[in-house]
Amino acid sequence: MSRLRPALIPFVLCWAIGVRAAAPSEGEAIPTVGRPVDLPFSEASGWFEVQARAEPTSLSVESPLTFTLVVRAVQPARQEPQRLDLRQLPEFAEAFYIDDVGEQAARPDARTWEFSYRLKPRRREVRSIPSVPFVYFNPYLLTTNKGFQVLYTDPIPLTVTSRETVQVPVRGSEGAFVLSTDSEVWEHRTPWTPPGGTTLAALVLLPPLGCIVWYLTWRRLYPDAARLASQRRSRAARKAIGALQGGRRLPPGPRAARMAGIVAGYLQQRLDWTVAEPTPREVAQLLEQRGCSASVVAQAVRFFEWCDSARFVPEEESSLAGAESKDVAVRLILAVESESDAASK
Amino acid sequence: MNPWVAADGRLLAFALLVAGFSCSPVGGTSEADREILERLEREFQEGVRLRQDREQARPHFHQAVRHLEELRRRGANNAMLYRNLGNAYLLADDLPRALLSYHRGLRLSPNDAALNELLAEARQLVVYPPSGDLGRPRPKDRPAWMPYVPGEWLMGAALICYVVGCVAATRWRMVRQTRHLLGGLFFLSASALCAGGLLVRCAEERERAAHPLAVVARNGMLVRRGNGMAFPPRYDVPLHRGVEGRLLLEREGWVQIELSGGEIGWLPREAVLLDES
């Protein structure tokens, strides 16, 4: 066996390693040691180069553009590259809305993979598509601790314009566009609530109690009026007293005739009398026959005499004024009622 | 000077002062309050100026809503405030809260014609199911020409009629004149009528307190048969924002509501605004 010269030993070693690298074994596992932790890994193993392109590069805010990441294998790939999630790159996530066009990569040839994304610039201030870091494992390198490689695509300049918007008016009736700022706007009002049971009971009981007190006081102060009021009155008396309230504007003669007629009518109904226009004497006889007291008889005679004098001697000054004559008539009716009730009892 | 007269004058002045304070707004109109009002007017008017462009106008109406809510937090509570609030919510595209605000205003001032009109117009913006009357507000039982008599008015009228009736009946007892008797009967009958109306009003208030107004706040809400997503929908058509109903029950994050047509079902609590004022 020929001995190698010492100066050739390094070259032989390099050749041996190179031969091993030139014929890599399929399915060899990618080491985890040395993998960049802050960048998404493409899962690719081989020797690659990357490019990026975008279409269009002039667009408005939130309009879509197609961004394509092209990965090309320089040497046969041991593992194919997988789609990168651009959302994991803060520069992309912050500047673009990102939609995946399709999970599968396009394959224009056996050594090329094309990954497409739909990007929408978030703002008008977005000036470029940033570089995409493509991380892969290169098993062809002789030093395995440096096998993970990062390739960066070039940034692609963009021109982003304002979005064209269609003006849509605010919906609402004309009344809704009015703001009222009167002083009333400061007021504090509370919806009405019904009073409590105690208050309600007091409100219900107080008026009748007050009226009872008033009535008792009145009776104490005016006993005669109270007695008269408490007497039972016949229908004829009520009707006659009611009729006497009218006729105030008549001259003395006709008024006296009217009152005499009313009282005579009352006597006809109450005492079953048939004389239509009684004289004072006839009235006195009737009342005496029915057992009325002398004072009532005298009262009646005086009333009818006054009526006669007022009717037939108008120029003679009457001894009774209008209102007074009515009171005399009412008192006469009430006196007859009182004595009739007493007699019936 | 008579000391009694002087004392009376002081008393009168004190009474006027007390009356003045009791009628004044809560807390008075401080500098901060006026500033809020100025900012509110500014924002609202700016929104109105930009009304042809919804995107530009809305932020101003949102700000106006913020200022109005601040006024409310500071104690203001009246129909005008709620009318403004409803308008601002409506123009800020928050239809459910607009409806709720109009209802709150009408509760304080039921005969406010402007509020009634705004409520009717806002209801026209609600998207009701195309077929059927599900969720559609029913016309009021009371004719439009008949004004709503507030409870305090009924109470006052009933009391006055009752007192006058009692006085007339007592007077009749004294003098036995028919007109007093008739007057007493008339006023006591009127009092009974007012008391009847008052009872109805009290029942309405109790009903309102027990079952507050509920407004659907989200679009496309299906009314379910029970308080959970596992229960099937009661109706095939969903409800949209602004549909009104009454709260019946609240249980485990769900509310049971009764719609105006008597339909009953469950909705998620967060999808419903309740008038809890």
mmCIF file of C-alpha atoms in Angstrom, chain A:
data_model
loop_
_atom_site.group_PDB
_atom_site.id
_atom_site.type_symbol
_atom_site.label_atom_id
_atom_site.label_comp_id
_atom_site.label_asym_id
_atom_site.label_seq_id
_atom_site.Cartn_x
_atom_site.Cartn_y
_atom_site.Cartn_z
ATOM 1 C CA MET A 1 0.000 0.000 0.000
ATOM 2 C CA SER A 2 1.446 3.296 -1.066
ATOM 3 C CA ARG A 3 1.845 5.754 1.705
ATOM 4 C CA LEU A 4 0.167 9.200 1.356
ATOM 5 C CA ARG A 5 2.323 12.152 1.565
ATOM 6 C CA PRO A 6 1.481 14.248 4.672
ATOM 7 C CA ALA A 7 0.840 17.385 2.571
ATOM 8 C CA LEU A 8 -2.061 15.681 0.753
ATOM 9 C CA ILE A 9 -3.922 14.493 3.849
ATOM 10 C CA PRO A 10 -6.191 17.603 4.202
ATOM 11 C CA PHE A 11 -7.216 17.432 0.558
ATOM 12 C CA VAL A 12 -8.108 13.771 0.888
ATOM 13 C CA LEU A 13 -10.224 14.458 3.924
ATOM 14 C CA CYS A 14 -12.055 17.261 2.124
ATOM 15 C CA TRP A 15 -12.720 14.976 -0.787
ATOM 16 C CA ALA A 16 -14.093 12.284 1.474
ATOM 17 C CA ILE A 17 -16.424 14.724 3.217
ATOM 18 C CA GLY A 18 -17.424 16.291 -0.083
ATOM 19 C CA VAL A 19 -18.362 12.928 -1.531
ATOM 20 C CA ARG A 20 -20.501 12.251 1.483
ATOM 21 C CA ALA A 21 -22.190 15.641 1.101
ATOM 22 C CA ALA A 22 -22.699 15.304 -2.622
ATOM 23 C CA ALA A 23 -24.759 12.188 -2.128
ATOM 24 C CA PRO A 24 -27.010 13.042 0.872
ATOM 25 C CA SER A 25 -29.293 10.398 2.172
ATOM 26 C CA GLU A 26 -33.083 10.980 1.701
ATOM 27 C CA GLY A 27 -35.268 11.538 4.777
ATOM 28 C CA GLU A 28 -32.422 12.461 7.060
ATOM 29 C CA ALA A 29 -33.893 14.257 10.098
ATOM 30 C CA ILE A 30 -33.344 18.007 10.391
ATOM 31 C CA PRO A 31 -31.639 18.802 13.676
ATOM 32 C CA THR A 32 -33.350 21.086 16.094
ATOM 33 C CA VAL A 33 -30.191 22.502 17.563
ATOM 34 C CA GLY A 34 -29.252 25.788 15.958
ATOM 35 C CA ARG A 35 -32.684 26.463 14.500
ATOM 36 C CA PRO A 36 -33.559 30.227 14.746
ATOM 37 C CA VAL A 37 -36.237 30.599 17.366
ATOM 38 C CA ASP A 38 -37.532 34.031 16.403
ATOM 39 C CA LEU A 39 -38.288 33.270 12.770
ATOM 40 C CA PRO A 40 -40.747 30.860 11.183
ATOM 41 C CA PHE A 41 -39.048 27.737 9.846
ATOM 42 C CA SER A 42 -39.917 26.603 6.326
ATOM 43 C CA GLU A 43 -39.268 22.907 7.077
ATOM 44 C CA ALA A 44 -37.130 22.881 3.927
ATOM 45 C CA SER A 45 -33.911 20.930 3.697
ATOM 46 C CA GLY A 46 -31.612 21.492 0.741
ATOM 47 C CA TRP A 47 -29.952 24.393 -0.949
ATOM 48 C CA PHE A 48 -32.349 27.185 -1.970
ATOM 49 C CA GLU A 49 -32.598 30.691 -3.219
ATOM 50 C CA VAL A 50 -35.677 32.936 -2.735
ATOM 51 C CA GLN A 51 -37.289 35.827 -4.528
ATOM 52 C CA ALA A 52 -40.521 37.796 -4.051
ATOM 53 C CA ARG A 53 -42.782 39.639 -6.376
ATOM 54 C CA ALA A 54 -46.032 41.596 -5.952
ATOM 55 C CA GLU A 55 -48.775 42.687 -8.254
ATOM 56 C CA PRO A 56 -49.987 45.445 -8.283
ATOM 57 C CA THR A 57 -47.595 47.740 -6.478
ATOM 58 C CA SER A 58 -49.824 50.819 -6.741
ATOM 59 C CA LEU A 59 -53.135 50.471 -4.973
ATOM 60 C CA SER A 60 -55.482 52.101 -2.477
ATOM 61 C CA VAL A 61 -55.855 51.361 1.233
ATOM 62 C CA GLU A 62 -57.448 47.974 1.957
ATOM 63 C CA SER A 63 -57.281 46.965 -1.700
ATOM 64 C CA PRO A 64 -55.768 43.521 -2.316
ATOM 65 C CA LEU A 65 -52.415 42.737 -3.927
ATOM 66 C CA THR A 66 -50.961 39.319 -4.677
ATOM 67 C CA PHE A 67 -47.627 38.673 -3.051
ATOM 68 C CA THR A 68 -45.695 35.637 -4.317
ATOM 69 C CA LEU A 69 -42.734 34.059 -2.565
ATOM 70 C CA VAL A 70 -40.656 32.027 -5.047
ATOM 71 C CA VAL A 71 -38.360 29.345 -3.618
ATOM 72 C CA ARG A 72 -35.950 27.638 -6.007
ATOM 73 C CA ALA A 73 -33.775 24.662 -5.165
ATOM 74 C CA VAL A 74 -30.151 25.063 -6.202
ATOM 75 C CA GLN A 75 -29.362 21.451 -5.249
ATOM 76 C CA PRO A 76 -31.885 18.612 -5.042
ATOM 77 C CA ALA A 77 -34.120 19.220 -2.024
ATOM 78 C CA ARG A 78 -34.225 16.668 0.755
ATOM 79 C CA GLN A 79 -37.401 18.181 2.177
ATOM 80 C CA GLU A 80 -39.740 20.494 0.359
ATOM 81 C CA PRO A 81 -40.377 23.972 1.736
ATOM 82 C CA GLN A 82 -43.708 24.543 3.497
ATOM 83 C CA ARG A 83 -45.868 27.610 3.345
ATOM 84 C CA LEU A 84 -44.751 30.355 5.714
ATOM 85 C CA ASP A 85 -47.366 32.035 7.883
ATOM 86 C CA LEU A 86 -46.726 35.718 7.279
ATOM 87 C CA ARG A 87 -48.957 36.620 10.257
ATOM 88 C CA GLN A 88 -46.102 35.459 12.445
ATOM 89 C CA LEU A 89 -43.951 38.271 11.108
ATOM 90 C CA PRO A 90 -44.799 41.460 13.031
ATOM 91 C CA GLU A 91 -43.831 43.737 10.127
ATOM 92 C CA PHE A 92 -46.419 42.030 7.939
ATOM 93 C CA ALA A 93 -49.165 41.685 10.537
ATOM 94 C CA GLU A 94 -48.879 45.327 11.485
ATOM 95 C CA ALA A 95 -48.946 46.679 7.926
ATOM 96 C CA PHE A 96 -51.265 44.284 6.092
ATOM 97 C CA TYR A 97 -54.460 42.292 6.325
ATOM 98 C CA ILE A 98 -53.247 38.849 5.187
ATOM 99 C CA ASP A 99 -55.347 36.278 3.343
ATOM 100 C CA ASP A 100 -53.954 32.964 2.134
ATOM 101 C CA VAL A 101 -54.794 32.460 -1.488
ATOM 102 C CA GLY A 102 -54.217 28.718 -1.356
ATOM 103 C CA GLU A 103 -52.463 26.227 0.871
ATOM 104 C CA GLN A 104 -50.798 24.409 -2.009
ATOM 105 C CA ALA A 105 -47.723 25.901 -3.611
ATOM 106 C CA ALA A 106 -47.682 26.335 -7.364
ATOM 107 C CA ARG A 107 -44.965 24.280 -9.114
ATOM 108 C CA PRO A 108 -43.854 25.861 -12.392
ATOM 109 C CA ASP A 109 -41.048 23.233 -12.527
ATOM 110 C CA ALA A 110 -39.654 20.464 -10.366
ATOM 111 C CA ARG A 111 -37.224 22.745 -8.541
ATOM 112 C CA THR A 112 -39.485 25.734 -7.906
ATOM 113 C CA TRP A 113 -42.211 26.427 -5.339
ATOM 114 C CA GLU A 114 -44.426 29.538 -5.501
ATOM 115 C CA PHE A 115 -46.432 30.554 -2.429
ATOM 116 C CA SER A 116 -49.111 33.217 -2.996
ATOM 117 C CA TYR A 117 -50.665 35.521 -0.438
ATOM 118 C CA ARG A 118 -53.300 38.205 -0.694
ATOM 119 C CA LEU A 119 -52.236 41.318 1.210
ATOM 120 C CA LYS A 120 -54.272 44.457 1.889
ATOM 121 C CA PRO A 121 -52.444 47.517 3.151
ATOM 122 C CA ARG A 122 -53.977 48.664 6.400
ATOM 123 C CA ARG A 123 -52.950 52.296 6.036
ATOM 124 C CA ARG A 124 -51.940 54.820 3.476
ATOM 125 C CA GLU A 125 -48.547 55.117 5.212
ATOM 126 C CA VAL A 126 -47.474 51.614 4.151
ATOM 127 C CA ARG A 127 -44.530 52.200 1.767
ATOM 128 C CA SER A 128 -43.236 48.710 1.004
ATOM 129 C CA ILE A 129 -43.656 44.986 1.450
ATOM 130 C CA PRO A 130 -40.949 44.087 3.951
ATOM 131 C CA SER A 131 -38.325 41.368 3.494
ATOM 132 C CA VAL A 132 -39.432 37.812 4.116
ATOM 133 C CA PRO A 133 -36.906 35.742 6.088
ATOM 134 C CA PHE A 134 -36.749 32.238 4.571
ATOM 135 C CA VAL A 135 -35.214 29.817 7.065
ATOM 136 C CA TYR A 136 -34.094 26.398 5.769
ATOM 137 C CA PHE A 137 -31.630 23.674 6.638
ATOM 138 C CA ASN A 138 -28.669 23.210 4.322
ATOM 139 C CA PRO A 139 -27.278 19.685 4.675
ATOM 140 C CA TYR A 140 -24.726 20.345 1.955
ATOM 141 C CA LEU A 141 -22.617 22.444 4.193
ATOM 142 C CA LEU A 142 -19.762 20.661 5.813
ATOM 143 C CA THR A 143 -20.318 22.192 9.230
ATOM 144 C CA THR A 144 -23.628 20.977 10.549
ATOM 145 C CA ASN A 145 -23.749 23.510 13.369
ATOM 146 C CA LYS A 146 -24.191 26.190 10.717
ATOM 147 C CA GLY A 147 -26.669 24.231 8.653
ATOM 148 C CA PHE A 148 -29.628 26.544 9.270
ATOM 149 C CA GLN A 149 -29.553 29.362 6.748
ATOM 150 C CA VAL A 150 -31.713 32.485 6.495
ATOM 151 C CA LEU A 151 -32.342 34.134 3.159
ATOM 152 C CA TYR A 152 -34.102 37.481 2.929
ATOM 153 C CA THR A 153 -36.153 38.644 -0.015
ATOM 154 C CA ASP A 154 -35.763 42.217 -1.171
ATOM 155 C CA PRO A 155 -38.390 44.727 0.056
ATOM 156 C CA ILE A 156 -40.882 45.661 -2.653
ATOM 157 C CA PRO A 157 -41.796 49.351 -2.830
ATOM 158 C CA LEU A 158 -45.515 50.106 -2.738
ATOM 159 C CA THR A 159 -47.574 53.162 -3.536
ATOM 160 C CA VAL A 160 -50.691 53.217 -1.367
ATOM 161 C CA THR A 161 -53.320 55.856 -1.984
ATOM 162 C CA SER A 162 -56.439 56.816 -0.011
ATOM 163 C CA ARG A 163 -59.439 54.631 -0.481
ATOM 164 C CA GLU A 164 -62.135 55.950 -2.698
ATOM 165 C CA THR A 165 -65.266 56.158 -0.563
ATOM 166 C CA VAL A 166 -68.867 56.771 -1.415
ATOM 167 C CA GLN A 167 -70.472 59.274 0.925
ATOM 168 C CA VAL A 168 -73.479 57.821 2.681
ATOM 169 C CA PRO A 169 -75.658 60.315 4.550
ATOM 170 C CA VAL A 170 -76.697 59.807 8.162
ATOM 171 C CA ARG A 171 -80.132 58.200 8.427
ATOM 172 C CA GLY A 172 -82.707 59.936 10.566
ATOM 173 C CA SER A 173 -85.756 62.144 10.357
ATOM 174 C CA GLU A 174 -85.332 65.922 10.383
ATOM 175 C CA GLY A 175 -86.570 66.032 13.955
ATOM 176 C CA ALA A 176 -83.661 63.874 15.044
ATOM 177 C CA PHE A 177 -81.138 66.490 13.912
ATOM 178 C CA VAL A 178 -82.424 68.954 16.494
ATOM 179 C CA LEU A 179 -80.716 69.396 19.845
ATOM 180 C CA SER A 180 -82.683 71.180 22.568
ATOM 181 C CA THR A 181 -80.589 72.931 25.168
ATOM 182 C CA ASP A 182 -83.151 74.895 27.180
ATOM 183 C CA SER A 183 -82.728 75.173 30.921
ATOM 184 C CA GLU A 184 -85.151 72.258 31.221
ATOM 185 C CA VAL A 185 -82.363 69.925 30.156
ATOM 186 C CA TRP A 186 -80.882 70.211 33.673
ATOM 187 C CA GLU A 187 -84.054 69.334 35.543
ATOM 188 C CA HIS A 188 -84.462 66.180 37.532
ATOM 189 C CA ARG A 189 -87.911 64.680 37.273
ATOM 190 C CA THR A 190 -89.086 61.407 38.644
ATOM 191 C CA PRO A 191 -91.999 59.392 37.310
ATOM 192 C CA TRP A 192 -95.115 59.623 39.431
ATOM 193 C CA THR A 193 -95.636 56.881 41.979
ATOM 194 C CA PRO A 194 -98.889 56.303 43.850
ATOM 195 C CA PRO A 195 -98.966 57.330 47.524
ATOM 196 C CA GLY A 196 -98.677 54.759 50.292
ATOM 197 C CA GLY A 197 -101.557 53.159 52.144
ATOM 198 C CA THR A 198 -101.423 55.504 55.149
ATOM 199 C CA THR A 199 -101.444 58.631 53.009
ATOM 200 C CA LEU A 200 -104.258 57.264 50.898
ATOM 201 C CA ALA A 201 -106.337 56.397 53.964
ATOM 202 C CA ALA A 202 -105.768 59.883 55.359
ATOM 203 C CA LEU A 203 -106.788 61.473 52.064
ATOM 204 C CA VAL A 204 -109.977 59.398 51.967
ATOM 205 C CA LEU A 205 -110.959 59.952 55.596
ATOM 206 C CA LEU A 206 -110.063 63.597 56.128
ATOM 207 C CA PRO A 207 -112.746 65.281 53.938
ATOM 208 C CA PRO A 208 -115.723 63.383 55.508
ATOM 209 C CA LEU A 209 -114.336 63.967 58.973
ATOM 210 C CA GLY A 210 -113.975 67.664 58.251
ATOM 211 C CA CYS A 211 -117.512 67.785 56.908
ATOM 212 C CA ILE A 212 -118.874 66.026 60.000
ATOM 213 C CA VAL A 213 -117.144 68.555 62.234
ATOM 214 C CA TRP A 214 -118.506 71.386 60.091
ATOM 215 C CA TYR A 215 -122.030 69.975 60.237
ATOM 216 C CA LEU A 216 -121.970 69.526 64.016
ATOM 217 C CA THR A 217 -120.627 73.031 64.493
ATOM 218 C CA TRP A 218 -123.323 74.420 62.264
ATOM 219 C CA ARG A 219 -126.042 72.622 64.176
ATOM 220 C CA ARG A 220 -124.699 74.002 67.402
ATOM 221 C CA LEU A 221 -124.539 77.543 66.052
ATOM 222 C CA TYR A 222 -127.903 77.527 64.180
ATOM 223 C CA PRO A 223 -130.270 75.159 66.015
ATOM 224 C CA ASP A 224 -133.486 76.571 64.424
ATOM 225 C CA ALA A 225 -132.196 76.210 60.930
ATOM 226 C CA ALA A 226 -131.081 72.723 61.765
ATOM 227 C CA ARG A 227 -134.497 71.842 63.125
ATOM 228 C CA LEU A 228 -136.205 73.143 60.036
ATOM 229 C CA ALA A 229 -133.814 71.314 57.814
ATOM 230 C CA SER A 230 -134.401 68.083 59.633
ATOM 231 C CA GLN A 231 -138.191 68.245 59.203
ATOM 232 C CA ARG A 232 -139.661 65.980 56.707
ATOM 233 C CA ARG A 233 -141.225 67.924 53.890
ATOM 234 C CA SER A 234 -143.957 66.800 51.622
ATOM 235 C CA ARG A 235 -143.549 66.733 47.885
ATOM 236 C CA ALA A 236 -146.061 69.589 47.607
ATOM 237 C CA ALA A 237 -143.998 71.705 50.032
ATOM 238 C CA ARG A 238 -140.760 71.051 48.155
ATOM 239 C CA LYS A 239 -142.419 71.915 44.889
ATOM 240 C CA ALA A 240 -143.956 75.115 46.280
ATOM 241 C CA ILE A 241 -140.682 76.245 47.916
ATOM 242 C CA GLY A 242 -138.875 75.576 44.671
ATOM 243 C CA ALA A 243 -141.440 77.605 42.732
ATOM 244 C CA LEU A 244 -141.128 80.503 45.145
ATOM 245 C CA GLN A 245 -137.430 80.882 44.194
ATOM 246 C CA GLY A 246 -138.442 82.335 40.809
ATOM 247 C CA GLY A 247 -140.331 85.496 39.830
ATOM 248 C CA ARG A 248 -137.972 87.936 41.498
ATOM 249 C CA ARG A 249 -138.009 90.405 38.625
ATOM 250 C CA LEU A 250 -141.778 90.740 38.493
ATOM 251 C CA PRO A 251 -143.380 93.978 39.730
ATOM 252 C CA PRO A 252 -144.930 93.778 43.215
ATOM 253 C CA GLY A 253 -148.514 93.175 42.043
ATOM 254 C CA PRO A 254 -147.930 90.207 39.736
ATOM 255 C CA ARG A 255 -145.294 88.817 42.095
ATOM 256 C CA ALA A 256 -147.768 88.888 44.997
ATOM 257 C CA ALA A 257 -150.411 87.213 42.829
ATOM 258 C CA ARG A 258 -147.922 84.534 41.830
ATOM 259 C CA MET A 259 -146.869 83.828 45.412
ATOM 260 C CA ALA A 260 -150.484 83.746 46.597
ATOM 261 C CA GLY A 261 -151.252 81.261 43.817
ATOM 262 C CA ILE A 262 -148.292 79.053 44.759
ATOM 263 C CA VAL A 263 -149.185 78.984 48.456
ATOM 264 C CA ALA A 264 -152.862 78.396 47.659
ATOM 265 C CA GLY A 265 -151.867 75.548 45.329
ATOM 266 C CA TYR A 266 -149.802 74.070 48.128
ATOM 267 C CA LEU A 267 -152.730 74.292 50.543
ATOM 268 C CA GLN A 268 -154.981 72.619 47.950
ATOM 269 C CA GLN A 269 -152.643 69.680 47.542
ATOM 270 C CA ARG A 270 -151.594 69.322 51.147
ATOM 271 C CA LEU A 271 -154.937 69.946 52.883
ATOM 272 C CA ASP A 272 -157.282 68.675 50.129
ATOM 273 C CA TRP A 273 -158.852 72.047 49.601
ATOM 274 C CA THR A 274 -160.877 72.947 46.507
ATOM 275 C CA VAL A 275 -161.036 76.783 46.638
ATOM 276 C CA ALA A 276 -158.950 78.272 43.817
ATOM 277 C CA GLU A 277 -158.414 81.848 45.026
ATOM 278 C CA PRO A 278 -159.048 81.904 48.775
ATOM 279 C CA THR A 279 -159.575 85.055 50.787
ATOM 280 C CA PRO A 280 -157.667 85.514 54.038
ATOM 281 C CA ARG A 281 -160.798 84.656 55.989
ATOM 282 C CA GLU A 282 -161.297 81.401 54.069
ATOM 283 C CA VAL A 283 -157.679 80.476 54.669
ATOM 284 C CA ALA A 284 -158.056 81.135 58.389
ATOM 285 C CA GLN A 285 -161.176 78.951 58.555
ATOM 286 C CA LEU A 286 -159.490 76.118 56.715
ATOM 287 C CA LEU A 287 -156.404 76.110 58.902
ATOM 288 C CA GLU A 288 -158.481 76.270 62.089
ATOM 289 C CA GLN A 289 -160.527 73.301 60.853
ATOM 290 C CA ARG A 290 -157.343 71.336 60.270
ATOM 291 C CA GLY A 291 -156.124 72.060 63.807
ATOM 292 C CA CYS A 292 -153.344 74.499 63.085
ATOM 293 C CA SER A 293 -152.187 76.778 65.853
ATOM 294 C CA ALA A 294 -153.316 80.356 66.161
ATOM 295 C CA SER A 295 -149.880 81.661 65.262
ATOM 296 C CA VAL A 296 -149.870 79.734 61.970
ATOM 297 C CA VAL A 297 -153.391 80.973 61.220
ATOM 298 C CA ALA A 298 -152.350 84.542 61.939
ATOM 299 C CA GLN A 299 -149.241 84.109 59.816
ATOM 300 C CA ALA A 300 -151.312 82.836 56.901
ATOM 301 C CA VAL A 301 -153.918 85.611 57.199
ATOM 302 C CA ARG A 302 -151.190 88.229 57.295
ATOM 303 C CA PHE A 303 -149.526 86.762 54.164
ATOM 304 C CA PHE A 304 -152.703 86.620 52.119
ATOM 305 C CA GLU A 305 -153.756 90.099 53.228
ATOM 306 C CA TRP A 306 -150.418 91.448 52.079
ATOM 307 C CA CYS A 307 -150.826 89.672 48.766
ATOM 308 C CA ASP A 308 -154.303 91.155 48.288
ATOM 309 C CA SER A 309 -153.132 94.624 49.119
ATOM 310 C CA ALA A 310 -150.182 94.312 46.764
ATOM 311 C CA ARG A 311 -152.413 93.048 43.952
ATOM 312 C CA PHE A 312 -155.404 95.353 44.263
ATOM 313 C CA VAL A 313 -153.994 98.533 45.828
ATOM 314 C CA PRO A 314 -150.634 98.889 44.008
ATOM 315 C CA GLU A 315 -150.166 102.588 44.842
ATOM 316 C CA GLU A 316 -150.277 101.761 48.567
ATOM 317 C CA GLU A 317 -146.797 101.164 49.963
ATOM 318 C CA SER A 318 -146.305 97.520 50.706
ATOM 319 C CA SER A 319 -145.260 96.496 54.140
ATOM 320 C CA LEU A 320 -143.108 93.606 52.820
ATOM 321 C CA ALA A 321 -140.177 93.781 50.459
ATOM 322 C CA GLY A 322 -139.770 91.169 47.693
ATOM 323 C CA ALA A 323 -137.245 88.909 49.378
ATOM 324 C CA GLU A 324 -138.987 89.259 52.687
ATOM 325 C CA SER A 325 -142.345 88.252 51.215
ATOM 326 C CA LYS A 326 -140.773 85.107 49.789
ATOM 327 C CA ASP A 327 -139.289 84.246 53.200
ATOM 328 C CA VAL A 328 -142.692 84.770 54.803
ATOM 329 C CA ALA A 329 -144.252 82.410 52.288
ATOM 330 C CA VAL A 330 -141.551 79.766 52.848
ATOM 331 C CA ARG A 331 -141.896 80.063 56.627
ATOM 332 C CA LEU A 332 -145.662 79.683 56.322
ATOM 333 C CA ILE A 333 -145.305 76.514 54.240
ATOM 334 C CA LEU A 334 -142.747 75.083 56.665
ATOM 335 C CA ALA A 335 -144.980 75.925 59.639
ATOM 336 C CA VAL A 336 -147.950 74.191 58.021
ATOM 337 C CA GLU A 337 -145.692 71.199 57.238
ATOM 338 C CA SER A 338 -144.493 71.061 60.812
ATOM 339 C CA GLU A 339 -147.978 71.148 62.294
ATOM 340 C CA SER A 340 -149.323 68.699 59.740
ATOM 341 C CA ASP A 341 -146.545 66.235 60.645
ATOM 342 C CA ALA A 342 -147.265 66.712 64.345
ATOM 343 C CA ALA A 343 -150.970 66.127 63.755
ATOM 344 C CA SER A 344 -150.297 63.000 61.680
ATOM 345 C CA LYS A 345 -148.071 61.598 64.411
#
